[in-house]
Amino acid sequence: MARRVAIGNNKGGAKKSTTAVRLAEALAKRGRRVGVLDLDPQGNASRRLGWTDNPEAPALTTSEAIEANAEGVAAQVWQPIGWQAEYADRISLMPARFTLEDRASEAGKTGAWRRLAKALKGADDHLDYVLIDCPPSLGHLTQMGLAAAHCALASTEPEYDSVEAAVRYRDFVTNSGDDLGNPELRFLGIVVSGYDMRVGAHVGQLGGVRQIFGDGVWGVVPRRALIANADEYAQPLSEVADSHEVRAVFELLAERFEKEVPAA
Ligand SMILES: Nc1ncnc2c1ncn2[C@@H]1O[C@H](COP(=O)(O)OP(=O)(O)OP(=O)(O)O)[C@@H](O)[C@H]1O
Ligand SMILES: [Mg+2]
């Protein structure tokens, strides 16, 4: 079984999807086989990985994997990504489209919160890691993700509301393992992303994050237009000019990741 890590924050725009996609990229470059499981009906991670749906023959997505309510069904949903980079074939995608929203309204169905874990049973043995890109909520979709995950990682912008929402995510993870039938669930740490040292509030908030999370601060990703552009144009960072500094930051994050979450 792959080690599954749910990347979350209770606020939108906290760089969750960028953290998931770029960590997957850096881990794949290090030779790891990584699944990106898009658990957000916005489908941002899917699109940024170059995935496009075919309206003539719509692909299976996270939504169908959950809906099927059957053990191991997710094995049929992993797909190659659209990038051409030489390490791209080590990244698999469980894509999402807006219909995943329908699953969110089924929280009342018997055992609904276990359905993703059920779908993944035996369905990620070919991978080292699965990174679960959660929506900006602590609602049913995120709870399904946490019920299926071994650990949780937060990402945050260095801004008050985002940090406060990351603390809510941490506390939710720490307190909900038993309720989610996943008592081993562990909170790992936090990635601060979009940091601009010219912004006084960012400097202050980074200090606050370090006080709150201590050694759990895995890294600080600077605010760089090239990251937003690479996401916008669905590009791997290896294709982006002048991306050395940024790639080095994500490579360090991947190193920490491998240390904290040893592959099985
Ligand atoms: N370090 C960075 N520097 C500049 N822009 C960034 C950086 N990281 C991410 N971005 C951009 O910031 C925006 C928000 O990031 P992202 O979509 O990853 O956040 P999110 O938490 O997944 O949002 P949502 O809650 O909507 O899912 C995106 O346009 C992304 O490309
Ligand atoms: Mg997102």
PDB file of C-alpha atoms and ligand atoms in Angstrom:
ATOM      1  CA  MET A   1       0.000   0.000   0.000  1.00  0.00           C
ATOM      2  CA  ALA A   2       1.217   3.495  -0.815  1.00  0.00           C
ATOM      3  CA  ARG A   3       1.700   5.962   2.014  1.00  0.00           C
ATOM      4  CA  ARG A   4      -1.197   8.396   1.651  1.00  0.00           C
ATOM      5  CA  VAL A   5      -0.872  12.030   2.683  1.00  0.00           C
ATOM      6  CA  ALA A   6      -3.826  14.451   2.714  1.00  0.00           C
ATOM      7  CA  ILE A   7      -2.807  18.021   1.912  1.00  0.00           C
ATOM      8  CA  GLY A   8      -5.282  20.493   3.372  1.00  0.00           C
ATOM      9  CA  ASN A   9      -6.243  23.796   4.883  1.00  0.00           C
ATOM     10  CA  ASN A  10      -9.674  25.111   5.848  1.00  0.00           C
ATOM     11  CA  LYS A  11      -9.170  28.173   3.623  1.00  0.00           C
ATOM     12  CA  GLY A  12      -9.179  28.620  -0.143  1.00  0.00           C
ATOM     13  CA  GLY A  13      -6.062  29.783  -1.954  1.00  0.00           C
ATOM     14  CA  ALA A  14      -3.729  28.349   0.698  1.00  0.00           C
ATOM     15  CA  LYS A  15      -1.545  26.757  -2.045  1.00  0.00           C
ATOM     16  CA  LYS A  16      -2.787  23.221  -1.352  1.00  0.00           C
ATOM     17  CA  SER A  17      -2.961  22.190  -5.004  1.00  0.00           C
ATOM     18  CA  THR A  18       0.392  23.759  -5.890  1.00  0.00           C
ATOM     19  CA  THR A  19       1.982  21.988  -2.922  1.00  0.00           C
ATOM     20  CA  ALA A  20       0.461  18.663  -4.024  1.00  0.00           C
ATOM     21  CA  VAL A  21       1.475  19.039  -7.679  1.00  0.00           C
ATOM     22  CA  ARG A  22       5.008  20.346  -7.079  1.00  0.00           C
ATOM     23  CA  LEU A  23       5.746  17.845  -4.310  1.00  0.00           C
ATOM     24  CA  ALA A  24       4.569  15.083  -6.641  1.00  0.00           C
ATOM     25  CA  GLU A  25       6.879  16.468  -9.310  1.00  0.00           C
ATOM     26  CA  ALA A  26       9.878  16.646  -6.977  1.00  0.00           C
ATOM     27  CA  LEU A  27       9.239  13.149  -5.582  1.00  0.00           C
ATOM     28  CA  ALA A  28       8.889  11.712  -9.091  1.00  0.00           C
ATOM     29  CA  LYS A  29      12.194  13.323 -10.060  1.00  0.00           C
ATOM     30  CA  ARG A  30      13.725  11.486  -7.108  1.00  0.00           C
ATOM     31  CA  GLY A  31      12.494   8.217  -8.584  1.00  0.00           C
ATOM     32  CA  ARG A  32       9.321   7.822  -6.527  1.00  0.00           C
ATOM     33  CA  ARG A  33       6.052   6.633  -8.006  1.00  0.00           C
ATOM     34  CA  VAL A  34       3.444   9.127  -6.920  1.00  0.00           C
ATOM     35  CA  GLY A  35      -0.327   9.277  -7.253  1.00  0.00           C
ATOM     36  CA  VAL A  36      -2.073  12.617  -7.106  1.00  0.00           C
ATOM     37  CA  LEU A  37      -5.628  12.035  -5.926  1.00  0.00           C
ATOM     38  CA  ASP A  38      -7.732  15.065  -6.756  1.00  0.00           C
ATOM     39  CA  LEU A  39     -10.397  15.347  -4.065  1.00  0.00           C
ATOM     40  CA  ASP A  40     -11.495  18.856  -5.001  1.00  0.00           C
ATOM     41  CA  PRO A  41     -14.465  19.310  -7.385  1.00  0.00           C
ATOM     42  CA  GLN A  42     -12.603  22.323  -8.808  1.00  0.00           C
ATOM     43  CA  GLY A  43     -10.170  19.844 -10.358  1.00  0.00           C
ATOM     44  CA  ASN A  44      -7.270  22.312 -10.254  1.00  0.00           C
ATOM     45  CA  ALA A  45      -4.549  19.735  -9.628  1.00  0.00           C
ATOM     46  CA  SER A  46      -5.884  17.590 -12.492  1.00  0.00           C
ATOM     47  CA  ARG A  47      -5.783  20.461 -14.955  1.00  0.00           C
ATOM     48  CA  ARG A  48      -2.358  21.650 -13.828  1.00  0.00           C
ATOM     49  CA  LEU A  49      -0.996  18.158 -14.415  1.00  0.00           C
ATOM     50  CA  GLY A  50      -2.101  18.518 -18.011  1.00  0.00           C
ATOM     51  CA  TRP A  51      -5.144  16.277 -17.724  1.00  0.00           C
ATOM     52  CA  THR A  52      -8.039  17.016 -20.036  1.00  0.00           C
ATOM     53  CA  ASP A  53     -11.330  15.209 -20.092  1.00  0.00           C
ATOM     54  CA  ASN A  54     -12.706  13.820 -23.333  1.00  0.00           C
ATOM     55  CA  PRO A  55     -16.416  14.717 -23.579  1.00  0.00           C
ATOM     56  CA  GLU A  56     -16.910  11.918 -26.153  1.00  0.00           C
ATOM     57  CA  ALA A  57     -15.594   9.303 -23.742  1.00  0.00           C
ATOM     58  CA  PRO A  58     -15.555  10.823 -20.259  1.00  0.00           C
ATOM     59  CA  ALA A  59     -12.869   9.342 -18.043  1.00  0.00           C
ATOM     60  CA  LEU A  60     -13.486   7.736 -14.676  1.00  0.00           C
ATOM     61  CA  THR A  61     -12.681  10.143 -11.876  1.00  0.00           C
ATOM     62  CA  THR A  62     -12.523  10.309  -8.084  1.00  0.00           C
ATOM     63  CA  SER A  63     -16.285  10.828  -8.068  1.00  0.00           C
ATOM     64  CA  GLU A  64     -17.018   7.461  -9.718  1.00  0.00           C
ATOM     65  CA  ALA A  65     -14.458   5.716  -7.504  1.00  0.00           C
ATOM     66  CA  ILE A  66     -16.316   6.952  -4.418  1.00  0.00           C
ATOM     67  CA  GLU A  67     -19.782   6.376  -5.851  1.00  0.00           C
ATOM     68  CA  ALA A  68     -19.071   2.731  -6.705  1.00  0.00           C
ATOM     69  CA  ASN A  69     -18.762   1.909  -3.002  1.00  0.00           C
ATOM     70  CA  ALA A  70     -16.637  -1.143  -3.774  1.00  0.00           C
ATOM     71  CA  GLU A  71     -13.268  -2.328  -2.510  1.00  0.00           C
ATOM     72  CA  GLY A  72     -10.344  -1.617  -4.807  1.00  0.00           C
ATOM     73  CA  VAL A  73     -12.373   0.074  -7.534  1.00  0.00           C
ATOM     74  CA  ALA A  74      -9.954   3.030  -7.616  1.00  0.00           C
ATOM     75  CA  ALA A  75      -7.463   0.798  -9.440  1.00  0.00           C
ATOM     76  CA  GLN A  76      -9.412   1.523 -12.642  1.00  0.00           C
ATOM     77  CA  VAL A  77      -9.259   5.276 -12.210  1.00  0.00           C
ATOM     78  CA  TRP A  78      -5.518   6.060 -12.151  1.00  0.00           C
ATOM     79  CA  GLN A  79      -4.475   7.754 -15.374  1.00  0.00           C
ATOM     80  CA  PRO A  80      -1.280   9.111 -16.882  1.00  0.00           C
ATOM     81  CA  ILE A  81      -0.738  12.838 -16.661  1.00  0.00           C
ATOM     82  CA  GLY A  82      -0.388  15.151 -19.637  1.00  0.00           C
ATOM     83  CA  TRP A  83       3.161  16.390 -19.026  1.00  0.00           C
ATOM     84  CA  GLN A  84       5.981  15.392 -21.369  1.00  0.00           C
ATOM     85  CA  ALA A  85       8.794  15.524 -18.774  1.00  0.00           C
ATOM     86  CA  GLU A  86      10.929  12.374 -18.523  1.00  0.00           C
ATOM     87  CA  TYR A  87       9.759  11.726 -14.944  1.00  0.00           C
ATOM     88  CA  ALA A  88       6.062  12.293 -15.800  1.00  0.00           C
ATOM     89  CA  ASP A  89       5.356   8.590 -16.210  1.00  0.00           C
ATOM     90  CA  ARG A  90       6.076   8.138 -12.505  1.00  0.00           C
ATOM     91  CA  ILE A  91       3.086  10.368 -11.672  1.00  0.00           C
ATOM     92  CA  SER A  92      -0.438   8.921 -11.861  1.00  0.00           C
ATOM     93  CA  LEU A  93      -3.580  10.928 -11.480  1.00  0.00           C
ATOM     94  CA  MET A  94      -6.984  10.211 -10.061  1.00  0.00           C
ATOM     95  CA  PRO A  95      -8.672  13.196 -11.661  1.00  0.00           C
ATOM     96  CA  ALA A  96     -11.629  15.229 -10.466  1.00  0.00           C
ATOM     97  CA  ARG A  97     -14.274  17.194 -12.230  1.00  0.00           C
ATOM     98  CA  PHE A  98     -17.166  19.217 -10.854  1.00  0.00           C
ATOM     99  CA  THR A  99     -19.425  16.145 -10.434  1.00  0.00           C
ATOM    100  CA  LEU A 100     -17.348  15.266  -7.371  1.00  0.00           C
ATOM    101  CA  GLU A 101     -19.565  17.857  -5.661  1.00  0.00           C
ATOM    102  CA  ASP A 102     -22.404  15.295  -5.862  1.00  0.00           C
ATOM    103  CA  ARG A 103     -20.480  13.008  -3.513  1.00  0.00           C
ATOM    104  CA  ALA A 104     -20.261  15.807  -0.946  1.00  0.00           C
ATOM    105  CA  SER A 105     -24.033  15.800  -0.578  1.00  0.00           C
ATOM    106  CA  GLU A 106     -24.099  12.059   0.150  1.00  0.00           C
ATOM    107  CA  ALA A 107     -22.532  12.349   3.581  1.00  0.00           C
ATOM    108  CA  GLY A 108     -25.653  10.830   5.161  1.00  0.00           C
ATOM    109  CA  LYS A 109     -25.365   7.522   3.274  1.00  0.00           C
ATOM    110  CA  THR A 110     -24.310   4.576   5.384  1.00  0.00           C
ATOM    111  CA  GLY A 111     -20.536   4.396   5.677  1.00  0.00           C
ATOM    112  CA  ALA A 112     -20.126   7.310   3.253  1.00  0.00           C
ATOM    113  CA  TRP A 113     -17.001   8.626   4.974  1.00  0.00           C
ATOM    114  CA  ARG A 114     -15.213   5.264   4.397  1.00  0.00           C
ATOM    115  CA  ARG A 115     -15.929   5.036   0.680  1.00  0.00           C
ATOM    116  CA  LEU A 116     -12.665   6.522  -0.566  1.00  0.00           C
ATOM    117  CA  ALA A 117     -10.636   4.285   1.767  1.00  0.00           C
ATOM    118  CA  LYS A 118     -12.648   1.340   0.467  1.00  0.00           C
ATOM    119  CA  ALA A 119     -12.079   2.320  -3.162  1.00  0.00           C
ATOM    120  CA  LEU A 120      -8.325   2.601  -2.554  1.00  0.00           C
ATOM    121  CA  LYS A 121      -7.965  -0.764  -0.859  1.00  0.00           C
ATOM    122  CA  GLY A 122      -5.305  -2.626  -2.849  1.00  0.00           C
ATOM    123  CA  ALA A 123      -5.565   0.035  -5.557  1.00  0.00           C
ATOM    124  CA  ASP A 124      -2.344   1.924  -4.843  1.00  0.00           C
ATOM    125  CA  ASP A 125       0.139  -0.889  -4.280  1.00  0.00           C
ATOM    126  CA  HIS A 126       1.990   0.127  -7.461  1.00  0.00           C
ATOM    127  CA  LEU A 127       2.744   3.565  -5.959  1.00  0.00           C
ATOM    128  CA  ASP A 128       5.096   4.769  -3.221  1.00  0.00           C
ATOM    129  CA  TYR A 129       2.971   7.762  -2.259  1.00  0.00           C
ATOM    130  CA  VAL A 130      -0.507   9.130  -2.827  1.00  0.00           C
ATOM    131  CA  LEU A 131      -0.924  12.869  -2.319  1.00  0.00           C
ATOM    132  CA  ILE A 132      -4.558  13.778  -1.702  1.00  0.00           C
ATOM    133  CA  ASP A 133      -5.408  17.333  -2.773  1.00  0.00           C
ATOM    134  CA  CYS A 134      -8.256  18.326  -0.443  1.00  0.00           C
ATOM    135  CA  PRO A 135     -10.830  21.062  -1.055  1.00  0.00           C
ATOM    136  CA  PRO A 136     -10.784  24.200   1.149  1.00  0.00           C
ATOM    137  CA  SER A 137     -13.160  22.730   3.691  1.00  0.00           C
ATOM    138  CA  LEU A 138     -13.267  20.332   6.603  1.00  0.00           C
ATOM    139  CA  GLY A 139     -16.516  18.861   5.282  1.00  0.00           C
ATOM    140  CA  HIS A 140     -17.380  15.452   3.942  1.00  0.00           C
ATOM    141  CA  LEU A 141     -14.900  15.280   1.040  1.00  0.00           C
ATOM    142  CA  THR A 142     -11.945  16.186   3.246  1.00  0.00           C
ATOM    143  CA  GLN A 143     -13.196  13.773   5.894  1.00  0.00           C
ATOM    144  CA  MET A 144     -13.236  10.973   3.310  1.00  0.00           C
ATOM    145  CA  GLY A 145      -9.666  11.910   2.418  1.00  0.00           C
ATOM    146  CA  LEU A 146      -8.583  11.837   6.047  1.00  0.00           C
ATOM    147  CA  ALA A 147     -10.312   8.516   6.630  1.00  0.00           C
ATOM    148  CA  ALA A 148      -8.205   7.084   3.782  1.00  0.00           C
ATOM    149  CA  ALA A 149      -4.904   8.793   4.671  1.00  0.00           C
ATOM    150  CA  HIS A 150      -2.005   7.794   6.886  1.00  0.00           C
ATOM    151  CA  CYS A 151      -0.957  11.367   7.537  1.00  0.00           C
ATOM    152  CA  ALA A 152      -1.897  14.959   6.862  1.00  0.00           C
ATOM    153  CA  LEU A 153       0.177  17.917   5.753  1.00  0.00           C
ATOM    154  CA  ALA A 154      -1.038  21.533   5.797  1.00  0.00           C
ATOM    155  CA  SER A 155      -0.117  24.284   3.416  1.00  0.00           C
ATOM    156  CA  THR A 156      -0.655  27.942   4.142  1.00  0.00           C
ATOM    157  CA  GLU A 157      -0.075  31.404   2.847  1.00  0.00           C
ATOM    158  CA  PRO A 158       1.766  33.582   5.365  1.00  0.00           C
ATOM    159  CA  GLU A 159      -1.411  35.502   6.155  1.00  0.00           C
ATOM    160  CA  TYR A 160      -3.572  35.560   9.260  1.00  0.00           C
ATOM    161  CA  ASP A 161      -6.734  33.893   7.934  1.00  0.00           C
ATOM    162  CA  SER A 162      -4.790  31.173   6.157  1.00  0.00           C
ATOM    163  CA  VAL A 163      -2.643  30.372   9.191  1.00  0.00           C
ATOM    164  CA  GLU A 164      -5.713  30.298  11.437  1.00  0.00           C
ATOM    165  CA  ALA A 165      -7.391  27.904   8.984  1.00  0.00           C
ATOM    166  CA  ALA A 166      -4.263  25.708   8.902  1.00  0.00           C
ATOM    167  CA  VAL A 167      -4.423  25.457  12.683  1.00  0.00           C
ATOM    168  CA  ARG A 168      -8.090  24.407  12.367  1.00  0.00           C
ATOM    169  CA  TYR A 169      -7.017  21.716   9.887  1.00  0.00           C
ATOM    170  CA  ARG A 170      -4.275  20.509  12.229  1.00  0.00           C
ATOM    171  CA  ASP A 171      -6.642  20.392  15.199  1.00  0.00           C
ATOM    172  CA  PHE A 172      -9.304  18.630  13.155  1.00  0.00           C
ATOM    173  CA  VAL A 173      -6.792  16.006  12.044  1.00  0.00           C
ATOM    174  CA  THR A 174      -5.462  15.570  15.553  1.00  0.00           C
ATOM    175  CA  ASN A 175      -8.912  15.208  17.115  1.00  0.00           C
ATOM    176  CA  SER A 176     -10.852  13.281  14.480  1.00  0.00           C
ATOM    177  CA  GLY A 177      -8.832  10.111  13.841  1.00  0.00           C
ATOM    178  CA  ASP A 178     -11.056   7.956  16.074  1.00  0.00           C
ATOM    179  CA  ASP A 179     -14.278   9.416  14.677  1.00  0.00           C
ATOM    180  CA  LEU A 180     -13.049   8.737  11.141  1.00  0.00           C
ATOM    181  CA  GLY A 181     -12.227   5.123  11.957  1.00  0.00           C
ATOM    182  CA  ASN A 182      -8.553   6.000  11.469  1.00  0.00           C
ATOM    183  CA  PRO A 183      -6.957   6.283  14.924  1.00  0.00           C
ATOM    184  CA  GLU A 184      -3.420   6.142  13.467  1.00  0.00           C
ATOM    185  CA  LEU A 185      -3.942   9.343  11.469  1.00  0.00           C
ATOM    186  CA  ARG A 186      -1.023  11.661  12.135  1.00  0.00           C
ATOM    187  CA  PHE A 187      -0.470  15.372  11.494  1.00  0.00           C
ATOM    188  CA  LEU A 188       2.945  15.887   9.900  1.00  0.00           C
ATOM    189  CA  GLY A 189       3.607  19.577   9.528  1.00  0.00           C
ATOM    190  CA  ILE A 190       3.102  22.609   7.358  1.00  0.00           C
ATOM    191  CA  VAL A 191       4.455  24.196   4.191  1.00  0.00           C
ATOM    192  CA  VAL A 192       4.357  27.993   4.037  1.00  0.00           C
ATOM    193  CA  SER A 193       3.925  29.126   0.459  1.00  0.00           C
ATOM    194  CA  GLY A 194       3.720  32.410  -1.379  1.00  0.00           C
ATOM    195  CA  TYR A 195       6.109  34.124   1.039  1.00  0.00           C
ATOM    196  CA  ASP A 196       7.242  37.651   0.174  1.00  0.00           C
ATOM    197  CA  MET A 197       9.751  39.121   2.581  1.00  0.00           C
ATOM    198  CA  ARG A 198       8.887  42.640   1.436  1.00  0.00           C
ATOM    199  CA  VAL A 199       5.435  42.252   2.963  1.00  0.00           C
ATOM    200  CA  GLY A 200       5.525  43.041   6.674  1.00  0.00           C
ATOM    201  CA  ALA A 201       2.502  40.837   7.391  1.00  0.00           C
ATOM    202  CA  HIS A 202       4.252  37.858   5.773  1.00  0.00           C
ATOM    203  CA  VAL A 203       7.331  38.298   7.951  1.00  0.00           C
ATOM    204  CA  GLY A 204       5.146  38.539  11.052  1.00  0.00           C
ATOM    205  CA  GLN A 205       3.007  35.543  10.094  1.00  0.00           C
ATOM    206  CA  LEU A 206       6.023  33.374   9.251  1.00  0.00           C
ATOM    207  CA  GLY A 207       7.313  34.067  12.761  1.00  0.00           C
ATOM    208  CA  GLY A 208       3.902  33.111  14.140  1.00  0.00           C
ATOM    209  CA  VAL A 209       3.819  29.880  12.116  1.00  0.00           C
ATOM    210  CA  ARG A 210       7.260  28.945  13.426  1.00  0.00           C
ATOM    211  CA  GLN A 211       6.069  29.535  16.994  1.00  0.00           C
ATOM    212  CA  ILE A 212       2.915  27.471  16.523  1.00  0.00           C
ATOM    213  CA  PHE A 213       4.338  24.575  14.495  1.00  0.00           C
ATOM    214  CA  GLY A 214       7.996  24.609  15.606  1.00  0.00           C
ATOM    215  CA  ASP A 215       9.989  21.959  13.766  1.00  0.00           C
ATOM    216  CA  GLY A 216       6.795  21.037  11.925  1.00  0.00           C
ATOM    217  CA  VAL A 217       7.503  23.864   9.462  1.00  0.00           C
ATOM    218  CA  TRP A 218       8.785  21.838   6.515  1.00  0.00           C
ATOM    219  CA  GLY A 219       9.742  24.717   4.300  1.00  0.00           C
ATOM    220  CA  VAL A 220       8.992  28.153   2.933  1.00  0.00           C
ATOM    221  CA  VAL A 221       8.188  28.557  -0.752  1.00  0.00           C
ATOM    222  CA  PRO A 222       8.779  32.115  -1.962  1.00  0.00           C
ATOM    223  CA  ARG A 223       6.132  33.989  -3.919  1.00  0.00           C
ATOM    224  CA  ARG A 224       7.233  33.700  -7.540  1.00  0.00           C
ATOM    225  CA  ALA A 225       5.339  34.533 -10.693  1.00  0.00           C
ATOM    226  CA  LEU A 226       6.893  31.533 -12.434  1.00  0.00           C
ATOM    227  CA  ILE A 227       5.042  29.164 -10.082  1.00  0.00           C
ATOM    228  CA  ALA A 228       1.691  30.777 -10.871  1.00  0.00           C
ATOM    229  CA  ASN A 229       2.576  30.721 -14.578  1.00  0.00           C
ATOM    230  CA  ALA A 230       3.602  27.064 -14.528  1.00  0.00           C
ATOM    231  CA  ASP A 231       0.283  26.209 -12.846  1.00  0.00           C
ATOM    232  CA  GLU A 232      -1.608  28.392 -15.292  1.00  0.00           C
ATOM    233  CA  TYR A 233      -0.050  26.741 -18.351  1.00  0.00           C
ATOM    234  CA  ALA A 234      -0.029  23.228 -16.852  1.00  0.00           C
ATOM    235  CA  GLN A 235       3.754  22.947 -17.127  1.00  0.00           C
ATOM    236  CA  PRO A 236       6.328  20.935 -15.224  1.00  0.00           C
ATOM    237  CA  LEU A 237       8.886  23.210 -13.547  1.00  0.00           C
ATOM    238  CA  SER A 238      11.653  21.497 -15.538  1.00  0.00           C
ATOM    239  CA  GLU A 239      10.266  23.240 -18.636  1.00  0.00           C
ATOM    240  CA  VAL A 240      10.228  26.677 -17.028  1.00  0.00           C
ATOM    241  CA  ALA A 241      13.175  29.041 -17.531  1.00  0.00           C
ATOM    242  CA  ASP A 242      14.974  30.371 -14.453  1.00  0.00           C
ATOM    243  CA  SER A 243      13.192  27.945 -12.131  1.00  0.00           C
ATOM    244  CA  HIS A 244      16.359  26.649 -10.388  1.00  0.00           C
ATOM    245  CA  GLU A 245      15.694  28.356  -7.070  1.00  0.00           C
ATOM    246  CA  VAL A 246      12.082  27.234  -6.951  1.00  0.00           C
ATOM    247  CA  ARG A 247      12.924  23.667  -7.961  1.00  0.00           C
ATOM    248  CA  ALA A 248      15.541  23.546  -5.216  1.00  0.00           C
ATOM    249  CA  VAL A 249      12.908  24.572  -2.652  1.00  0.00           C
ATOM    250  CA  PHE A 250      10.562  21.785  -3.726  1.00  0.00           C
ATOM    251  CA  GLU A 251      13.431  19.304  -3.859  1.00  0.00           C
ATOM    252  CA  LEU A 252      14.229  20.097  -0.223  1.00  0.00           C
ATOM    253  CA  LEU A 253      10.572  19.645   0.636  1.00  0.00           C
ATOM    254  CA  ALA A 254      10.588  16.274  -1.100  1.00  0.00           C
ATOM    255  CA  GLU A 255      13.670  15.261   0.905  1.00  0.00           C
ATOM    256  CA  ARG A 256      11.928  16.156   4.146  1.00  0.00           C
ATOM    257  CA  PHE A 257       8.825  14.349   2.937  1.00  0.00           C
ATOM    258  CA  GLU A 258      10.736  11.127   2.287  1.00  0.00           C
ATOM    259  CA  LYS A 259      12.374  11.370   5.686  1.00  0.00           C
ATOM    260  CA  GLU A 260       9.098  11.924   7.546  1.00  0.00           C
ATOM    261  CA  VAL A 261       7.061   9.477   5.493  1.00  0.00           C
ATOM    262  CA  PRO A 262       9.305   6.553   4.613  1.00  0.00           C
ATOM    263  CA  ALA A 263       7.920   4.607   1.667  1.00  0.00           C
ATOM    264  CA  ALA A 264       6.654   1.164   2.691  1.00  0.00           C
TER     265      ALA A 264
HETATM  266  N1  LIG B   1       4.745  30.227  -4.324  1.00  0.00           N
HETATM  267  C1  LIG B   1       3.844  30.791  -5.117  1.00  0.00           C
HETATM  268  N2  LIG B   1       4.078  32.009  -5.661  1.00  0.00           N
HETATM  269  C2  LIG B   1       3.148  32.598  -6.451  1.00  0.00           C
HETATM  270  N3  LIG B   1       1.964  32.045  -6.775  1.00  0.00           N
HETATM  271  C3  LIG B   1       1.682  30.835  -6.249  1.00  0.00           C
HETATM  272  C4  LIG B   1       2.606  30.146  -5.417  1.00  0.00           C
HETATM  273  N4  LIG B   1       2.058  28.961  -5.068  1.00  0.00           N
HETATM  274  C5  LIG B   1       0.855  28.923  -5.670  1.00  0.00           C
HETATM  275  N5  LIG B   1       0.620  30.035  -6.375  1.00  0.00           N
HETATM  276  C6  LIG B   1      -0.620  30.391  -7.095  1.00  0.00           C
HETATM  277  O1  LIG B   1      -1.560  30.801  -6.116  1.00  0.00           O
HETATM  278  C7  LIG B   1      -2.876  30.448  -6.515  1.00  0.00           C
HETATM  279  C8  LIG B   1      -3.542  29.629  -5.416  1.00  0.00           C
HETATM  280  O2  LIG B   1      -2.838  28.417  -5.246  1.00  0.00           O
HETATM  281  P1  LIG B   1      -3.592  27.005  -5.183  1.00  0.00           P
HETATM  282  O3  LIG B   1      -4.637  26.912  -6.246  1.00  0.00           O
HETATM  283  O4  LIG B   1      -2.560  25.946  -5.148  1.00  0.00           O
HETATM  284  O5  LIG B   1      -4.314  27.127  -3.764  1.00  0.00           O
HETATM  285  P2  LIG B   1      -5.383  26.120  -3.141  1.00  0.00           P
HETATM  286  O6  LIG B   1      -5.203  26.161  -1.680  1.00  0.00           O
HETATM  287  O7  LIG B   1      -5.281  24.797  -3.796  1.00  0.00           O
HETATM  288  O8  LIG B   1      -6.750  26.831  -3.566  1.00  0.00           O
HETATM  289  P3  LIG B   1      -8.224  26.200  -3.439  1.00  0.00           P
HETATM  290  O9  LIG B   1      -8.614  26.369  -2.020  1.00  0.00           O
HETATM  291  O10 LIG B   1      -9.042  27.013  -4.389  1.00  0.00           O
HETATM  292  O11 LIG B   1      -8.137  24.757  -3.826  1.00  0.00           O
HETATM  293  C9  LIG B   1      -2.726  29.691  -7.824  1.00  0.00           C
HETATM  294  O12 LIG B   1      -2.933  30.594  -8.881  1.00  0.00           O
HETATM  295  C10 LIG B   1      -1.263  29.231  -7.825  1.00  0.00           C
HETATM  296  O13 LIG B   1      -0.714  29.078  -9.113  1.00  0.00           O
HETATM  297 MG    MG B   2      -6.748  23.603  -4.609  1.00  0.00          MG
END
